[in-house]
Amino acid sequence: MTIFWFRRDLRLHDNTALFEAFENENNVQPIFIFDDKILSELPKNDPRVNFIYDELNKIHEKLSLKGGALQIHKGEPLEIWRNMIAENNIEAVYFNHDYEPYARKRDKAVYELLKTKGIKIVNKKDQVIFEKSEVTKDDGKPYTVYTPYKNKWLKKYQDNPIALKGEPDFNRLNQIKYNFPSKNELGIAPSEIEVKSFSLNEIETYDELRNFPSKDAGSYLGPHLRFGTVSTRELVLEAEKRNATFLSELIWREFFMQILWHFPDSAHQNFKPQYNGIEWRNNKEEFEKWCKGKTGYPIVDAGMRELNKTGYMHNRVRMITASFLVKHLLIDWRWGEAYFAEKLLDFELASNVGNWQWAAGTGCDAAPYFRVFNPYEQVKKFDKDLKYIRKWVPEFEDFSYPQPIVEHKFARERAIATYKEGLNKTV
């Protein structure tokens, strides 16, 4: 028997390792493992876990039509693999690469176990066009600035055309009937928040409309990319034909992934250590107001309320809310990163950390520390008709709406002085 292990690639089409497993092996049995460690850190009704379950159920139903099944396991991954090896004659295991620190540690342990049992292991690149050290400087060192990385990425892309694979031939699917477990059996509670279907209908005007939150011109691709229900290769081919700015956003995603790969400590440490001397205020009451969308800054509050209600937040507003937390309130970027990780449907560690460090000025290719977004000016530029604000903060013109948590000019000057002082400590 051959096992194909679904992880962040929840689709049957253009799935690299899945396709190769069916091309090269017999009796291929697809599986998915609900990891108890990950589930234990999430609420039972987490919308992302519900989304994963629903997508897996769709895959199972398709495989059932071919006489097979998707097997679901729940527990500690290494223990599950030990049990599967003991109970089955497993000859080969196929899966696609994952790049986050926890996944790398998990995969290394599974790899060592399979190796000691003499089981063939095939793992492939799937969720990116270029991974690890495939796009580096001429001396082999990783890029830490986006633009030269992007230029090298584009050149390498032109020199290495990508081809799509369809669905595999399921003739080699392990023929087995299996009752798909219910959410209740897996300890998953239904969520009121749903992952939206993605759409590329607005892609041609993406560069013109992407900064205006009321236009709703986003693709809602984030969660689908995060969990691999859509092929990155398909998206890049579409973006290449239809919108260069959209393509750049996909390259940013890979830039942050290779940063996390080369610098895994950046997930919880300042990429630039010279910023370690900053004395964050970390006021818990102010953080709570930011979380709840009660700062007295309508554009900030609109973004946070949209996030809390839907699991989404417009990209421009993400920058504004993040900048406000770290600069206006001088709260450690890690607090904000953790809150977004808890709430965002499209949470992806590399991009979340990369973007928060960008906002804080502590990242590899970050906004300068003295750049402090003026929330009022951001409204004038990107929501001048107040449509977005009125949707999420209908009471912003009433007496009931709170006064600003801090005055902008004062906050800006305090932030710059605090950053300067912190930088001087580490010189």
mmCIF file with all atom_site columns, C-alpha atoms in Angstrom, residues 45-121:
data_model
loop_
_atom_site.group_PDB
_atom_site.id
_atom_site.type_symbol
_atom_site.label_atom_id
_atom_site.label_alt_id
_atom_site.label_comp_id
_atom_site.label_asym_id
_atom_site.label_entity_id
_atom_site.label_seq_id
_atom_site.pdbx_PDB_ins_code
_atom_site.Cartn_x
_atom_site.Cartn_y
_atom_site.Cartn_z
_atom_site.occupancy
_atom_site.B_iso_or_equiv
_atom_site.pdbx_formal_charge
_atom_site.auth_seq_id
_atom_site.auth_comp_id
_atom_site.auth_asym_id
_atom_site.auth_atom_id
_atom_site.pdbx_PDB_model_num
ATOM 1  C CA . ASN A 1 45  ? -15.963 26.106 16.525 1.00 0.00 ? 45  ASN A CA 1
ATOM 2  C CA . ASP A 1 46  ? -12.919 27.525 14.716 1.00 0.00 ? 46  ASP A CA 1
ATOM 3  C CA . PRO A 1 47  ? -14.125 28.444 11.195 1.00 0.00 ? 47  PRO A CA 1
ATOM 4  C CA . ARG A 1 48  ? -10.867 27.331 9.580  1.00 0.00 ? 48  ARG A CA 1
ATOM 5  C CA . VAL A 1 49  ? -11.167 23.826 11.030 1.00 0.00 ? 49  VAL A CA 1
ATOM 6  C CA . ASN A 1 50  ? -14.769 23.716 9.774  1.00 0.00 ? 50  ASN A CA 1
ATOM 7  C CA . PHE A 1 51  ? -13.523 24.753 6.322  1.00 0.00 ? 51  PHE A CA 1
ATOM 8  C CA . ILE A 1 52  ? -10.861 22.015 6.339  1.00 0.00 ? 52  ILE A CA 1
ATOM 9  C CA . TYR A 1 53  ? -13.475 19.435 7.368  1.00 0.00 ? 53  TYR A CA 1
ATOM 10 C CA . ASP A 1 54  ? -15.874 20.503 4.607  1.00 0.00 ? 54  ASP A CA 1
ATOM 11 C CA . GLU A 1 55  ? -13.162 20.392 1.942  1.00 0.00 ? 55  GLU A CA 1
ATOM 12 C CA . LEU A 1 56  ? -12.013 16.957 3.107  1.00 0.00 ? 56  LEU A CA 1
ATOM 13 C CA . ASN A 1 57  ? -15.598 15.716 2.952  1.00 0.00 ? 57  ASN A CA 1
ATOM 14 C CA . LYS A 1 58  ? -15.805 16.862 -0.679 1.00 0.00 ? 58  LYS A CA 1
ATOM 15 C CA . ILE A 1 59  ? -12.592 14.971 -1.486 1.00 0.00 ? 59  ILE A CA 1
ATOM 16 C CA . HIS A 1 60  ? -13.929 11.865 0.274  1.00 0.00 ? 60  HIS A CA 1
ATOM 17 C CA . GLU A 1 61  ? -17.150 11.989 -1.746 1.00 0.00 ? 61  GLU A CA 1
ATOM 18 C CA . LYS A 1 62  ? -15.212 12.210 -5.028 1.00 0.00 ? 62  LYS A CA 1
ATOM 19 C CA . LEU A 1 63  ? -12.977 9.307  -4.038 1.00 0.00 ? 63  LEU A CA 1
ATOM 20 C CA . SER A 1 64  ? -16.039 7.271  -3.007 1.00 0.00 ? 64  SER A CA 1
ATOM 21 C CA . LEU A 1 65  ? -17.304 7.507  -6.586 1.00 0.00 ? 65  LEU A CA 1
ATOM 22 C CA . LYS A 1 66  ? -14.041 5.844  -7.636 1.00 0.00 ? 66  LYS A CA 1
ATOM 23 C CA . GLY A 1 67  ? -14.503 2.998  -5.178 1.00 0.00 ? 67  GLY A CA 1
ATOM 24 C CA . GLY A 1 68  ? -12.128 4.359  -2.541 1.00 0.00 ? 68  GLY A CA 1
ATOM 25 C CA . ALA A 1 69  ? -12.134 6.716  0.422  1.00 0.00 ? 69  ALA A CA 1
ATOM 26 C CA . LEU A 1 70  ? -10.261 9.435  2.241  1.00 0.00 ? 70  LEU A CA 1
ATOM 27 C CA . GLN A 1 71  ? -9.252  8.157  5.674  1.00 0.00 ? 71  GLN A CA 1
ATOM 28 C CA . ILE A 1 72  ? -9.361  10.621 8.546  1.00 0.00 ? 72  ILE A CA 1
ATOM 29 C CA . HIS A 1 73  ? -7.180  10.270 11.646 1.00 0.00 ? 73  HIS A CA 1
ATOM 30 C CA . LYS A 1 74  ? -7.068  12.415 14.769 1.00 0.00 ? 74  LYS A CA 1
ATOM 31 C CA . GLY A 1 75  ? -4.333  12.552 17.366 1.00 0.00 ? 75  GLY A CA 1
ATOM 32 C CA . GLU A 1 76  ? -0.592  13.082 17.596 1.00 0.00 ? 76  GLU A CA 1
ATOM 33 C CA . PRO A 1 77  ? 0.839   12.640 14.073 1.00 0.00 ? 77  PRO A CA 1
ATOM 34 C CA . LEU A 1 78  ? 3.880   10.532 14.986 1.00 0.00 ? 78  LEU A CA 1
ATOM 35 C CA . GLU A 1 79  ? 1.755   8.171  17.092 1.00 0.00 ? 79  GLU A CA 1
ATOM 36 C CA . ILE A 1 80  ? -0.761  7.835  14.254 1.00 0.00 ? 80  ILE A CA 1
ATOM 37 C CA . TRP A 1 81  ? 2.033   6.946  11.839 1.00 0.00 ? 81  TRP A CA 1
ATOM 38 C CA . ARG A 1 82  ? 3.351   4.297  14.249 1.00 0.00 ? 82  ARG A CA 1
ATOM 39 C CA . ASN A 1 83  ? -0.109  2.735  14.393 1.00 0.00 ? 83  ASN A CA 1
ATOM 40 C CA . MET A 1 84  ? -0.620  2.862  10.618 1.00 0.00 ? 84  MET A CA 1
ATOM 41 C CA . ILE A 1 85  ? 2.754   1.186  10.029 1.00 0.00 ? 85  ILE A CA 1
ATOM 42 C CA . ALA A 1 86  ? 1.921   -1.535 12.548 1.00 0.00 ? 86  ALA A CA 1
ATOM 43 C CA . GLU A 1 87  ? -1.497  -2.221 11.029 1.00 0.00 ? 87  GLU A CA 1
ATOM 44 C CA . ASN A 1 88  ? -0.700  -1.970 7.298  1.00 0.00 ? 88  ASN A CA 1
ATOM 45 C CA . ASN A 1 89  ? 1.920   -3.098 4.823  1.00 0.00 ? 89  ASN A CA 1
ATOM 46 C CA . ILE A 1 90  ? 3.025   0.416  3.808  1.00 0.00 ? 90  ILE A CA 1
ATOM 47 C CA . GLU A 1 91  ? 5.606   0.464  1.023  1.00 0.00 ? 91  GLU A CA 1
ATOM 48 C CA . ALA A 1 92  ? 5.680   4.188  0.154  1.00 0.00 ? 92  ALA A CA 1
ATOM 49 C CA . VAL A 1 93  ? 4.511   7.549  1.547  1.00 0.00 ? 93  VAL A CA 1
ATOM 50 C CA . TYR A 1 94  ? 3.984   10.664 -0.575 1.00 0.00 ? 94  TYR A CA 1
ATOM 51 C CA . PHE A 1 95  ? 3.369   14.210 0.650  1.00 0.00 ? 95  PHE A CA 1
ATOM 52 C CA . ASN A 1 96  ? 4.049   17.834 -0.276 1.00 0.00 ? 96  ASN A CA 1
ATOM 53 C CA . HIS A 1 97  ? 6.497   20.122 1.524  1.00 0.00 ? 97  HIS A CA 1
ATOM 54 C CA . ASP A 1 98  ? 5.506   22.445 4.345  1.00 0.00 ? 98  ASP A CA 1
ATOM 55 C CA . TYR A 1 99  ? 7.776   25.271 5.474  1.00 0.00 ? 99  TYR A CA 1
ATOM 56 C CA . GLU A 1 100 ? 6.585   26.472 8.883  1.00 0.00 ? 100 GLU A CA 1
ATOM 57 C CA . PRO A 1 101 ? 8.786   25.660 11.916 1.00 0.00 ? 101 PRO A CA 1
ATOM 58 C CA . TYR A 1 102 ? 6.267   23.334 13.603 1.00 0.00 ? 102 TYR A CA 1
ATOM 59 C CA . ALA A 1 103 ? 5.549   21.491 10.347 1.00 0.00 ? 103 ALA A CA 1
ATOM 60 C CA . ARG A 1 104 ? 9.263   21.047 9.665  1.00 0.00 ? 104 ARG A CA 1
ATOM 61 C CA . LYS A 1 105 ? 9.793   19.551 13.120 1.00 0.00 ? 105 LYS A CA 1
ATOM 62 C CA . ARG A 1 106 ? 6.773   17.238 12.704 1.00 0.00 ? 106 ARG A CA 1
ATOM 63 C CA . ASP A 1 107 ? 7.831   16.134 9.224  1.00 0.00 ? 107 ASP A CA 1
ATOM 64 C CA . LYS A 1 108 ? 11.405  15.433 10.338 1.00 0.00 ? 108 LYS A CA 1
ATOM 65 C CA . ALA A 1 109 ? 10.119  13.093 13.077 1.00 0.00 ? 109 ALA A CA 1
ATOM 66 C CA . VAL A 1 110 ? 7.789   11.291 10.648 1.00 0.00 ? 110 VAL A CA 1
ATOM 67 C CA . TYR A 1 111 ? 10.560  11.084 8.043  1.00 0.00 ? 111 TYR A CA 1
ATOM 68 C CA . GLU A 1 112 ? 12.947  9.472  10.543 1.00 0.00 ? 112 GLU A CA 1
ATOM 69 C CA . LEU A 1 113 ? 10.280  6.948  11.578 1.00 0.00 ? 113 LEU A CA 1
ATOM 70 C CA . LEU A 1 114 ? 9.489   5.962  7.980  1.00 0.00 ? 114 LEU A CA 1
ATOM 71 C CA . LYS A 1 115 ? 13.179  5.735  7.168  1.00 0.00 ? 115 LYS A CA 1
ATOM 72 C CA . THR A 1 116 ? 13.874  3.329  10.052 1.00 0.00 ? 116 THR A CA 1
ATOM 73 C CA . LYS A 1 117 ? 11.067  1.097  8.745  1.00 0.00 ? 117 LYS A CA 1
ATOM 74 C CA . GLY A 1 118 ? 12.536  1.058  5.242  1.00 0.00 ? 118 GLY A CA 1
ATOM 75 C CA . ILE A 1 119 ? 9.518   2.826  3.740  1.00 0.00 ? 119 ILE A CA 1
ATOM 76 C CA . LYS A 1 120 ? 10.018  4.797  0.535  1.00 0.00 ? 120 LYS A CA 1
ATOM 77 C CA . ILE A 1 121 ? 9.437   8.557  1.080  1.00 0.00 ? 121 ILE A CA 1
#
